[in-house]
mmCIF file of C-alpha atoms in Angstrom:
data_model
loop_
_atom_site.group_PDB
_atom_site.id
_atom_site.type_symbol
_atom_site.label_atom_id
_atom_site.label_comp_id
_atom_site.label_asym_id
_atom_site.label_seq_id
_atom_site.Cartn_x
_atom_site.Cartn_y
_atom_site.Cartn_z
ATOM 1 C CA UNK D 1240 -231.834 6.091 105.308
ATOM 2 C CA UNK D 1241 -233.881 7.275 102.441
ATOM 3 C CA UNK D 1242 -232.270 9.138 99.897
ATOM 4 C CA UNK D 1243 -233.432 12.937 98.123
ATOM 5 C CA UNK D 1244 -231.293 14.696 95.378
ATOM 6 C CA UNK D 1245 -231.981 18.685 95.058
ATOM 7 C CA UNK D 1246 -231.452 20.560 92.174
ATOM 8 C CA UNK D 1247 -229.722 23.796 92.298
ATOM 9 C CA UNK D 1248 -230.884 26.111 89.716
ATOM 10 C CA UNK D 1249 -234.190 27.748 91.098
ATOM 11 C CA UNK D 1250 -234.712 25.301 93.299
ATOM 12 C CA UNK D 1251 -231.565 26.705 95.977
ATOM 13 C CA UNK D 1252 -230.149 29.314 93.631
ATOM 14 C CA UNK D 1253 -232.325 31.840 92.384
ATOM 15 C CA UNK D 1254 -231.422 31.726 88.504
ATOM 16 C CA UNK D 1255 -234.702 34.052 88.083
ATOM 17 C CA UNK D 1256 -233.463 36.895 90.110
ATOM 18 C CA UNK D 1257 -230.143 36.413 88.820
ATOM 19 C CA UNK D 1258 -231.443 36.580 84.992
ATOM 20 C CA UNK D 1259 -233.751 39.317 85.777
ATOM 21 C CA UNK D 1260 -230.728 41.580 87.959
ATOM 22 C CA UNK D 1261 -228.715 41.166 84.651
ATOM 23 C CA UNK D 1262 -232.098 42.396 82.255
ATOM 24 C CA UNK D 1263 -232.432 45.329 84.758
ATOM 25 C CA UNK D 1264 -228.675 46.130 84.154
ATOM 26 C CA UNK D 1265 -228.956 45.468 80.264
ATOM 27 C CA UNK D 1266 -231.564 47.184 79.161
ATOM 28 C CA UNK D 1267 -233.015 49.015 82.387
ATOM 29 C CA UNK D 1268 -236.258 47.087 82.141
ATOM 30 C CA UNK D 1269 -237.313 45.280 85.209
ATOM 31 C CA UNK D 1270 -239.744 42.120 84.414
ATOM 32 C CA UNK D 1271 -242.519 42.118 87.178
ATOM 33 C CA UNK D 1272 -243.924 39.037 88.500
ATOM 34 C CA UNK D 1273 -246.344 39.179 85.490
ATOM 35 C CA UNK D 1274 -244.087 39.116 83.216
ATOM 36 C CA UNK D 1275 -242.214 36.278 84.448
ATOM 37 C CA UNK D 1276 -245.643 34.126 85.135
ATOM 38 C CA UNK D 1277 -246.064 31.165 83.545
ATOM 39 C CA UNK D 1278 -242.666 32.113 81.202
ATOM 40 C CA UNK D 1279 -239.282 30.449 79.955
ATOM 41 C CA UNK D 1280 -236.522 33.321 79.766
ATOM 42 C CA UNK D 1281 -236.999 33.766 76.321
ATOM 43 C CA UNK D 1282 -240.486 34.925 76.384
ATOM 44 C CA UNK D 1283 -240.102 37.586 79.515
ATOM 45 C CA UNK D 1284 -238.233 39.495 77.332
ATOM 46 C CA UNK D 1285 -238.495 41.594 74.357
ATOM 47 C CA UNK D 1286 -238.042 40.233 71.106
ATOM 48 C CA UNK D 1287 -235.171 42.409 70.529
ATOM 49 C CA UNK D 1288 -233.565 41.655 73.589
ATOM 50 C CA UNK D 1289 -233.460 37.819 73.256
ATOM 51 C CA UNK D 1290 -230.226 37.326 71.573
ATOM 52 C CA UNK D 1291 -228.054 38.703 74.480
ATOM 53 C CA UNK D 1292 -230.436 37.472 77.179
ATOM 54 C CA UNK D 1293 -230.420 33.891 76.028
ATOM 55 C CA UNK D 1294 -226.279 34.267 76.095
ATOM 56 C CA UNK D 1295 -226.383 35.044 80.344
ATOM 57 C CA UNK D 1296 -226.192 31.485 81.373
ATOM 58 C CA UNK D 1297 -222.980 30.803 79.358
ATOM 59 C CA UNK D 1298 -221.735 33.665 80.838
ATOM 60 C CA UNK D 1299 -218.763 33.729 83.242
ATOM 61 C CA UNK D 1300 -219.945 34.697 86.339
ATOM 62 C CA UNK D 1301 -224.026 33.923 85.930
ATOM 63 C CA UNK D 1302 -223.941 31.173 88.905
ATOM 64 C CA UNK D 1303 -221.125 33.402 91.042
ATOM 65 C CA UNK D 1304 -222.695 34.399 94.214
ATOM 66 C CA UNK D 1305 -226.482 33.572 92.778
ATOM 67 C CA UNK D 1306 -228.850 34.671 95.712
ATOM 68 C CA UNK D 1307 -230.270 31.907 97.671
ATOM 69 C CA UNK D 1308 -233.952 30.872 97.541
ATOM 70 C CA UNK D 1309 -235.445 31.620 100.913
ATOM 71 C CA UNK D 1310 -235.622 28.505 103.246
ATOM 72 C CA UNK D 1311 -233.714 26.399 101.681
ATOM 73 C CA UNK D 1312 -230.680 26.472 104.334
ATOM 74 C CA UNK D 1313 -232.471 25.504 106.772
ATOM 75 C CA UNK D 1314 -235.167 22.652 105.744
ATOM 76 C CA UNK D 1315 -232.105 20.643 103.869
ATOM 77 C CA UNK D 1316 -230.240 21.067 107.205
ATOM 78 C CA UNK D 1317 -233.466 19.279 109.209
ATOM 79 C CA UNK D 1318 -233.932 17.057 105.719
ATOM 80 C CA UNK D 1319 -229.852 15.958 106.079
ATOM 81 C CA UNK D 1320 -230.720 14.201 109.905
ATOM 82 C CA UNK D 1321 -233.333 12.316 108.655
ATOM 83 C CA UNK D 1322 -232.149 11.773 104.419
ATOM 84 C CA UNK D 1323 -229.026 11.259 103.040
ATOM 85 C CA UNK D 1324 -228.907 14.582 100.176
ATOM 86 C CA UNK D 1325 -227.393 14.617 97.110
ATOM 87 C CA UNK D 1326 -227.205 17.788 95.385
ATOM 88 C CA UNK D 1327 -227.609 16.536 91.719
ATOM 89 C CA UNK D 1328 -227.195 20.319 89.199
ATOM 90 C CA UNK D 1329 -227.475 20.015 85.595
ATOM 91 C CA UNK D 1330 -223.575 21.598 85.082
ATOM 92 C CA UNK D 1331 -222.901 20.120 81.753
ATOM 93 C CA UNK D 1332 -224.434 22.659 80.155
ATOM 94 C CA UNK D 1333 -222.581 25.236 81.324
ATOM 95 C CA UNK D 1334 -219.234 24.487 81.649
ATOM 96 C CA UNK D 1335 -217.812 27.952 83.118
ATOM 97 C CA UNK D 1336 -220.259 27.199 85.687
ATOM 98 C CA UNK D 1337 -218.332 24.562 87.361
ATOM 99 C CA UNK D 1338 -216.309 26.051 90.028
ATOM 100 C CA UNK D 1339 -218.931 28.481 90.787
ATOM 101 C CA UNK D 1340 -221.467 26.327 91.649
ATOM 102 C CA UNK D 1341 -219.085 23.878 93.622
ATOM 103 C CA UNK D 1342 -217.806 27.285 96.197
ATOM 104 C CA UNK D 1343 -221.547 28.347 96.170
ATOM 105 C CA UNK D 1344 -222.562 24.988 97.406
ATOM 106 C CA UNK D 1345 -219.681 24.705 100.031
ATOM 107 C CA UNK D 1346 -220.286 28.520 100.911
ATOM 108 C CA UNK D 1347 -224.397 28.454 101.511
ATOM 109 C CA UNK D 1348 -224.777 24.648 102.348
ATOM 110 C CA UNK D 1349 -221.420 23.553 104.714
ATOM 111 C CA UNK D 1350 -222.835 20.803 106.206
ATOM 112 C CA UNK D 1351 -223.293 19.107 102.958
ATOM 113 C CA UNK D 1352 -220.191 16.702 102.178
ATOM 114 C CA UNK D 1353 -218.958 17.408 98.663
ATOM 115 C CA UNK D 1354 -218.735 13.672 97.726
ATOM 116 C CA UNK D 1355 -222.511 14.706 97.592
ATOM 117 C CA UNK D 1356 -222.577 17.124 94.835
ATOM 118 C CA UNK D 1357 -223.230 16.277 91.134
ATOM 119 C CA UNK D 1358 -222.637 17.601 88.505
ATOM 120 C CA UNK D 1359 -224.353 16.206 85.330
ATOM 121 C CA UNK D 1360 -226.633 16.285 82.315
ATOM 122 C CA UNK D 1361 -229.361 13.353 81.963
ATOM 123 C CA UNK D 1362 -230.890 12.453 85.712
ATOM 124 C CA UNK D 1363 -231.823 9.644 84.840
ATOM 125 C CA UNK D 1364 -228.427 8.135 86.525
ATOM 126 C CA UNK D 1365 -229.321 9.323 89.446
ATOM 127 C CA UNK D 1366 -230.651 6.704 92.388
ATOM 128 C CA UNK D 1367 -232.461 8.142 95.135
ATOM 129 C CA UNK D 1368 -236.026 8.478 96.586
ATOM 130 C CA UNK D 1369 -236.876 11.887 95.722
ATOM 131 C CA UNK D 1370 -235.640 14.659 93.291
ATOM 132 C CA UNK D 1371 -236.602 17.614 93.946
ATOM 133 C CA UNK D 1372 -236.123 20.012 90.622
ATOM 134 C CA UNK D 1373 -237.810 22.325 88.534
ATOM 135 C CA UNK D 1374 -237.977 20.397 85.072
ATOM 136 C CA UNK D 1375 -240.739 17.873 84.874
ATOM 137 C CA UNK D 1376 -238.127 16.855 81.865
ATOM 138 C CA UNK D 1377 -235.838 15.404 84.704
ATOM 139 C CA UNK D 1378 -238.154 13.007 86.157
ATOM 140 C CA UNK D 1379 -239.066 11.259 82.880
ATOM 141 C CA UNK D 1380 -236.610 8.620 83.529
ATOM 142 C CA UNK D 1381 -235.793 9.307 86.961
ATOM 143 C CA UNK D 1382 -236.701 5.808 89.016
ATOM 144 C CA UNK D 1383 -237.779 7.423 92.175
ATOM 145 C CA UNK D 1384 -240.265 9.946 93.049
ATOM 146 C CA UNK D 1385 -240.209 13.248 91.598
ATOM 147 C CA UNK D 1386 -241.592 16.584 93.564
ATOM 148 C CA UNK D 1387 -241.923 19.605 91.231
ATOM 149 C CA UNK D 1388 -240.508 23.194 92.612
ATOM 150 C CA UNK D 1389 -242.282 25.787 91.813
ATOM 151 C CA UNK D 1390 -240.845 28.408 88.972
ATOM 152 C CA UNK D 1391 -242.432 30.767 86.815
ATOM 153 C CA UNK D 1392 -241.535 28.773 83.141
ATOM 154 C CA UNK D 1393 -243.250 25.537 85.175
ATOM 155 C CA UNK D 1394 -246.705 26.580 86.713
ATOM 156 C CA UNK D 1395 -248.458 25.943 83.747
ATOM 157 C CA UNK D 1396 -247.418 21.902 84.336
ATOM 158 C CA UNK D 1397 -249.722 19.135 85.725
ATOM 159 C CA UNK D 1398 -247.459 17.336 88.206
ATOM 160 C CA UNK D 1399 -248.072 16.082 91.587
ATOM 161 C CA UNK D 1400 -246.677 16.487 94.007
ATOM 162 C CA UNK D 1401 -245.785 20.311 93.637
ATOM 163 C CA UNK D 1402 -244.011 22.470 96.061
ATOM 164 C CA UNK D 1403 -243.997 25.874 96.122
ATOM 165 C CA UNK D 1404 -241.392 26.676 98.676
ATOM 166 C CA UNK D 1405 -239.416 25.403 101.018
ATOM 167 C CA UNK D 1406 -241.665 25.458 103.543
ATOM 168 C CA UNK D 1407 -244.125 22.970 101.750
ATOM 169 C CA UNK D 1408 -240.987 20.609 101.094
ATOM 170 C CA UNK D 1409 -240.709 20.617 104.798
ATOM 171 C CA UNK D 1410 -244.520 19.730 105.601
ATOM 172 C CA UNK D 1411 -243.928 17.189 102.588
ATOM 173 C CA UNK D 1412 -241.226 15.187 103.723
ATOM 174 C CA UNK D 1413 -240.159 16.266 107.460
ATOM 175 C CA UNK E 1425 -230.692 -0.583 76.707
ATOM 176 C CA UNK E 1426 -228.169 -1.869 79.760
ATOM 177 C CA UNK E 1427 -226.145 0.947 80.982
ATOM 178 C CA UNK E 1428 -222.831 0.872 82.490
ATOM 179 C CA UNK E 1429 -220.791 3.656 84.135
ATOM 180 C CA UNK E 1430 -217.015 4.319 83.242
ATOM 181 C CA UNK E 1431 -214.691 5.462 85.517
ATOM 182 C CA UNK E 1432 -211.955 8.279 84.275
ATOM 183 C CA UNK E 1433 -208.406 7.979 86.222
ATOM 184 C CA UNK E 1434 -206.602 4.775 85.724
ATOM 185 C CA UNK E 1435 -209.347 3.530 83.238
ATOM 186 C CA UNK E 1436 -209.830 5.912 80.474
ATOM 187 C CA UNK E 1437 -207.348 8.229 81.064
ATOM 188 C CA UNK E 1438 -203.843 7.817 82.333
ATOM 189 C CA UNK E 1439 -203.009 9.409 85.399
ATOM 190 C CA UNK E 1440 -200.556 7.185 86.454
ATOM 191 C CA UNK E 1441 -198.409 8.222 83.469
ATOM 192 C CA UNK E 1442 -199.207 11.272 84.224
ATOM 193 C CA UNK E 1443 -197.943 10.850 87.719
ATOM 194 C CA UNK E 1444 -194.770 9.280 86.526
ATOM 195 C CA UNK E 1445 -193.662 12.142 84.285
ATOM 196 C CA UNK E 1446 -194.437 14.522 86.577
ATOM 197 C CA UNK E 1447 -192.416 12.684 89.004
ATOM 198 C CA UNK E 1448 -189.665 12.752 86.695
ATOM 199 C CA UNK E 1449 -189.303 16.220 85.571
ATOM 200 C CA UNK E 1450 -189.268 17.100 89.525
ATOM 201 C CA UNK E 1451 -186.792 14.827 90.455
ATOM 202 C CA UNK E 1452 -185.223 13.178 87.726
ATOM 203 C CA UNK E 1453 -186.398 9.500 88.838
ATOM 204 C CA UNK E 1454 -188.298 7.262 86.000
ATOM 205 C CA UNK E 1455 -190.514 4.755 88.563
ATOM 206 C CA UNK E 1456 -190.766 1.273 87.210
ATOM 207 C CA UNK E 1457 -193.498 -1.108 86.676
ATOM 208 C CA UNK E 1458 -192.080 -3.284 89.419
ATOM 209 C CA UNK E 1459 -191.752 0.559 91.891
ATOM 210 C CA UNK E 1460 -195.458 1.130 90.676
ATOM 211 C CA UNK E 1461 -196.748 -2.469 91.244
ATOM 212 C CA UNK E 1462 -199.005 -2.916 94.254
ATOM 213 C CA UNK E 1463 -198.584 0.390 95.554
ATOM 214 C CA UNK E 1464 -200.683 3.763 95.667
ATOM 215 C CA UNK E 1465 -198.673 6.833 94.750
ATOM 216 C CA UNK E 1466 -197.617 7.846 98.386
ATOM 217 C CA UNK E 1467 -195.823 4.664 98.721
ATOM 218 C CA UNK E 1468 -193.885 4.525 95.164
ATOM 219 C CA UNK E 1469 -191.875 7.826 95.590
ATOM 220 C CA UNK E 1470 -189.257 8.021 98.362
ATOM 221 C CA UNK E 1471 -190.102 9.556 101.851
ATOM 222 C CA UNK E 1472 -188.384 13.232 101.337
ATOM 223 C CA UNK E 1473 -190.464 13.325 98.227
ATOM 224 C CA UNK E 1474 -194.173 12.545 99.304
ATOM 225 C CA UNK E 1475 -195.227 15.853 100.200
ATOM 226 C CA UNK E 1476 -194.674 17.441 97.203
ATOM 227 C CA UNK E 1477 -195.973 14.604 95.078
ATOM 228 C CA UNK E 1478 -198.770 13.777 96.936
ATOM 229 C CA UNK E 1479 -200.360 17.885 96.151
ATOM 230 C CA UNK E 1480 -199.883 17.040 92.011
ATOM 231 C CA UNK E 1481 -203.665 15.686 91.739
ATOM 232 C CA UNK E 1482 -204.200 19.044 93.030
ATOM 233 C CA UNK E 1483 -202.250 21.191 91.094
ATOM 234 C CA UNK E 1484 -203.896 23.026 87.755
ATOM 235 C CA UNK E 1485 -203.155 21.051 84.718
ATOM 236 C CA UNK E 1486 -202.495 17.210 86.223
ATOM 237 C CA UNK E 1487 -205.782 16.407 84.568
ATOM 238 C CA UNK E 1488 -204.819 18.417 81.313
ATOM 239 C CA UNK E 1489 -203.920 16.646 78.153
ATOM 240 C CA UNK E 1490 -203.580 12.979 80.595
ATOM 241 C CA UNK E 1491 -202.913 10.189 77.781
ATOM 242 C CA UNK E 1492 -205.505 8.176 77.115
ATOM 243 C CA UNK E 1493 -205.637 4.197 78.264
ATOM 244 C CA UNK E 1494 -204.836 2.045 75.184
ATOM 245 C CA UNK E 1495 -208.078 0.710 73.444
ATOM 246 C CA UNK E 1496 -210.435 2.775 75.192
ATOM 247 C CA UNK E 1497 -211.505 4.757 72.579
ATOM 248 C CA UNK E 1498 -212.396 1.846 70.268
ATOM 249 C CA UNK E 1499 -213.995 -0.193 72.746
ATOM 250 C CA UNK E 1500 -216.038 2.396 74.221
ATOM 251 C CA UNK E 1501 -217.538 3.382 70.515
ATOM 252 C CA UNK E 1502 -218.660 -0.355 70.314
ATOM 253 C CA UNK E 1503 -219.891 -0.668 73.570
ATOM 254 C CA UNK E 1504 -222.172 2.547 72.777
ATOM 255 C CA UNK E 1505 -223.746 0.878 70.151
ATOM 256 C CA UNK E 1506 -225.119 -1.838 72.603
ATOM 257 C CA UNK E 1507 -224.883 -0.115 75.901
ATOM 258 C CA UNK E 1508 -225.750 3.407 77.274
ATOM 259 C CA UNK E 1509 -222.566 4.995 78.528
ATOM 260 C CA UNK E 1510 -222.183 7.171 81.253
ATOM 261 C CA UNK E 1511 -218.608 8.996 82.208
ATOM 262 C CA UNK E 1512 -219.070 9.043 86.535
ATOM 263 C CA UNK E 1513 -215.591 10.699 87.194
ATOM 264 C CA UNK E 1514 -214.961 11.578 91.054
ATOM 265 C CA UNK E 1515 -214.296 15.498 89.962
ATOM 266 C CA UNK E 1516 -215.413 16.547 93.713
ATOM 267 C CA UNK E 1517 -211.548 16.214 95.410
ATOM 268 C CA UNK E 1518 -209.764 18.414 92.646
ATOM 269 C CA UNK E 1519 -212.033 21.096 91.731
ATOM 270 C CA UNK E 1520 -209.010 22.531 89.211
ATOM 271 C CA UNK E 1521 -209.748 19.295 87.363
ATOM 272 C CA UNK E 1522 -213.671 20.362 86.261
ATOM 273 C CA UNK E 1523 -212.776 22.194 82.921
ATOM 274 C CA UNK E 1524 -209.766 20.210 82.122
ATOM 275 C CA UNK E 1525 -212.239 16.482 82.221
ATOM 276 C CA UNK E 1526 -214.748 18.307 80.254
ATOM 277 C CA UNK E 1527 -212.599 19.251 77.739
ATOM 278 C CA UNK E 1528 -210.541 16.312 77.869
ATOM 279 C CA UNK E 1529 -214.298 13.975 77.242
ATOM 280 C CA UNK E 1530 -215.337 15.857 74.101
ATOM 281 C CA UNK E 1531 -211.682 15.577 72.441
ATOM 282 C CA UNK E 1532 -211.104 12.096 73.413
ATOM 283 C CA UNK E 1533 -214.688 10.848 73.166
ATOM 284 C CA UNK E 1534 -216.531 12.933 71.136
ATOM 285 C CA UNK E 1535 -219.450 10.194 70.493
ATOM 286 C CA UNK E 1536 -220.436 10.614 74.104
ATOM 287 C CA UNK E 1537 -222.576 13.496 74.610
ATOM 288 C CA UNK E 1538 -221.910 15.385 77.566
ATOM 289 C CA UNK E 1539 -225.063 14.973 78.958
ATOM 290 C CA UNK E 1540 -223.701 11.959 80.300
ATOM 291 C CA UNK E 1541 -220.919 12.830 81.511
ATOM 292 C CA UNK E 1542 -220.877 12.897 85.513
ATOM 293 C CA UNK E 1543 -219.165 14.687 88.050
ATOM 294 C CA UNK E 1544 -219.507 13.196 91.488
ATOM 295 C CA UNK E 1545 -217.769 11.966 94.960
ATOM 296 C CA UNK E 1546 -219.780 9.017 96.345
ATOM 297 C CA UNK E 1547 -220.462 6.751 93.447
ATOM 298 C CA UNK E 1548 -223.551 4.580 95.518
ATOM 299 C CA UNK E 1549 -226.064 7.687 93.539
ATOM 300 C CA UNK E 1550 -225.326 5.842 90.282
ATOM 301 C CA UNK E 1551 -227.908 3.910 88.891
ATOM 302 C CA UNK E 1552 -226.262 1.471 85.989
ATOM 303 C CA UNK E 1553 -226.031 -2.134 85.389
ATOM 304 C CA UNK E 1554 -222.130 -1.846 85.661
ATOM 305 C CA UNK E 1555 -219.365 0.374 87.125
ATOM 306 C CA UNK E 1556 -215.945 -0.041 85.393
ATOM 307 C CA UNK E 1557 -213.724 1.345 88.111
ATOM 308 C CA UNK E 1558 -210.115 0.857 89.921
ATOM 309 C CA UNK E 1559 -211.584 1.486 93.182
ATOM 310 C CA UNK E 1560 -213.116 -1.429 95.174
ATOM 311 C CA UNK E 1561 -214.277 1.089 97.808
ATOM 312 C CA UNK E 1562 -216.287 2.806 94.774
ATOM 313 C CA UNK E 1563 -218.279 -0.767 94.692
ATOM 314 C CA UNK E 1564 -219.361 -0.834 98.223
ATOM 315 C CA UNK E 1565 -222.686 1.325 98.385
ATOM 316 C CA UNK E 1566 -222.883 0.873 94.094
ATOM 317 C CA UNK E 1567 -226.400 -1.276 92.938
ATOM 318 C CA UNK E 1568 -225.294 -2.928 90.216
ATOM 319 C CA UNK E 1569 -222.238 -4.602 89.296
ATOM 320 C CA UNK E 1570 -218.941 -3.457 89.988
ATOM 321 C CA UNK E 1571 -215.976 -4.366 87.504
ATOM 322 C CA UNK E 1572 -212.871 -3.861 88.840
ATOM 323 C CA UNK E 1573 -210.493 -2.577 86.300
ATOM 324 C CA UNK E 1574 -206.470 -3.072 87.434
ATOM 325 C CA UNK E 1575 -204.509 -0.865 88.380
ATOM 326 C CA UNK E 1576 -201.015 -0.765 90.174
ATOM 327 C CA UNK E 1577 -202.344 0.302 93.576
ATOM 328 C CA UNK E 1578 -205.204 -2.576 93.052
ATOM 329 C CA UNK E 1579 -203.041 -5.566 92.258
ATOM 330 C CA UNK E 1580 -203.934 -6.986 95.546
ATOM 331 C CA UNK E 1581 -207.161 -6.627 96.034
ATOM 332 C CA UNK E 1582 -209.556 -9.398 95.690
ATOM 333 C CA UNK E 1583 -212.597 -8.734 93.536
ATOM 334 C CA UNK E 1584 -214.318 -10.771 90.359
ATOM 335 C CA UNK E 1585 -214.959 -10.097 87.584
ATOM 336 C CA UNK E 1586 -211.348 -8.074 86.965
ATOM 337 C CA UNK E 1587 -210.408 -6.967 83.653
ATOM 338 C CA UNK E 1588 -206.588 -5.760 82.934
ATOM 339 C CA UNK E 1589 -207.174 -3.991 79.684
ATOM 340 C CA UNK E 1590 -209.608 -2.669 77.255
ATOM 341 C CA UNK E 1591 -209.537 -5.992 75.506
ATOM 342 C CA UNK E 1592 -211.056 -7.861 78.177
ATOM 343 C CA UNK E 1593 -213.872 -5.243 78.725
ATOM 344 C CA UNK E 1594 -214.918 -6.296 75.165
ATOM 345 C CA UNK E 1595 -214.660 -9.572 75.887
ATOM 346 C CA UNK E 1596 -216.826 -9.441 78.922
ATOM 347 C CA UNK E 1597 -219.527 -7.238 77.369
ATOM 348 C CA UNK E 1598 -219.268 -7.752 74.183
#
C-alpha cells in the first residue's frame, strides 16, 4: 500500500481564513482575494499592522476550531482505502498549537488513527510516496514525490504537479 | 550526513524512575531492580494497584521534569557532530505530554533544534539510517536499522545490535 502524508495548515485547515477572520476583527479591514493573491501574511497587510498580525500564529487559540478546506473530508476518506495517510503538520513552530491541532484532527478526520499524525519541523524525515503541502520548502529533501496545494503566498511557484483543490488531488491520485 | 532517530522514554529520559517515584509517593512501596527486571509496568506493581498506576502516563505532569538517562546528553552532542539527529518521541497516546517533551528537549538538549524534534505514533514514517529505541515492535515497519536500547520490560527480547547504556551507543557509532 502506497503511502501519502498531508499537511495541515492550508492544505485541511484553512490558516488563510483563520488569519484573515482575526485582521477583520483587529483592525476591521477585510483582505479580498486580491489582496491575498500571490502574498505571504506579511505583505496582505498594512505596514502598520504587521507587528500584531505576524504574532496570530503564536497565539493561543489560532489552530482551535480552524475552518476546514472544502473537500478535504471526503477525498482523504476515498484516499485512506486505497493509501495508508499520514498527517505530517509542521507543529514545532508553534508549540501552543499542539493540542489543538491533535482534537481538530480527531474531530474533522475520525477515521484517521492517531499513530498517524505528526507533528514536526524538517520533512525531510518523513518516508512516504507523496506529500501533499503548501511549501515547495518541504519537498527539498523530501525522498518521495511532492504535489504542491494551492495557496495564495505559493501561486507565484513553478512546481509540478500542482493541485488546486481537493477535487484535483482526487483526479490525481484516486 | 547518516541520520539516526532517538527515541525519548526509557532512552533519553527516565520514565521508569519516574514511574517508580510516583509509585512510591502513592503507596509507599520502593520497586527494585530485581521487581522491575523483565517486566512492563502493569506487571511490577501488585494487582489492587494496577488501575491506578497504569492511568500515570496519562496524568498531566508524568512527562514533566522526567530525569534524564545518564550520558545522554554528552553522547548525543558528539554524535551531532557526525550524525543528523532526530528526537521521534511517540507523543500521540498522552496528548498532556506535548508541551511538557517540548520543553523538556530545549532544556535538556538545547543543541538540537526543534525542527527535529518529532511527534508521532507509528514509527515505520521515519526515514533514518538508525532508530535507537526500547521497543522491538517500533522496528517492525522501520527502514533502516533498529537499535534496541534495554530496558526492564525488554530484557527478554531477542534483538542485535543491543546497547545497555549511553556508553555503548558511542561505542557503536562512534
Amino acid at each position: 500500500m502506497k503511502r501519502i502524508a498531508i499537511d495541515m495548515d492550508e492544505v485541511m485547515a484553512d490558516a488563510n481564513l483563520r488569519f484573515r477572520e482575526w485582521y477583520e476583527r483587529d483592525y476591521a479591514r477585510r483582505l479580498t482575494a486580491e489582496e491575498m493573491h500571490g502574498k505571504h501574511y506579511k505583505d496582505m497587510v498594512l505596514p502598520e499592522h504587521r507587528e500584531l498580525t505576524m504574532k496570530y500564529p503564536y497565539v493561543e487559540g489560532f489552530f482551535q476550531d480552524m475552518p476546514v478546506i472544502e473537500g478535504s473530508p471526503e477525498v482523504i476518506l476515498e484516499l485512506s482505502k486505497k493509501y495508508e495517510i499520514f498527517i505530517t503538520t509542521a507543529a514545532m513552530q508553534f508549540p501552543t498549537s499542539f493540542v489543538h491541532k491533535y482534537e481538530w484532527l480527531k474531530n474533522h478526520f475520525p477515521f484517521i488513527p492517531t499513530t498517524h499524525f505528526v507533528f514536526c519541523g524538517e520533512k525531510g524525515i518523513i518516508l512516504a510516496d507523496y506529500l501533499i503541502d503548501d511549501h515547495v520548502r518541504n519537498f527539498k529533501r523530501f525522498t518521495g514525490q511532492g504535489i504542491l496545494f494551492t495557496s495564495p503566498h505559493n501561486v507565484h511557484e513553478t512546481w509540478t504537479p500542482r493541485v488546486n483543490n481537493w477535487q484535483e488531488v482526487a483526479a490525481l491520485l484516486l
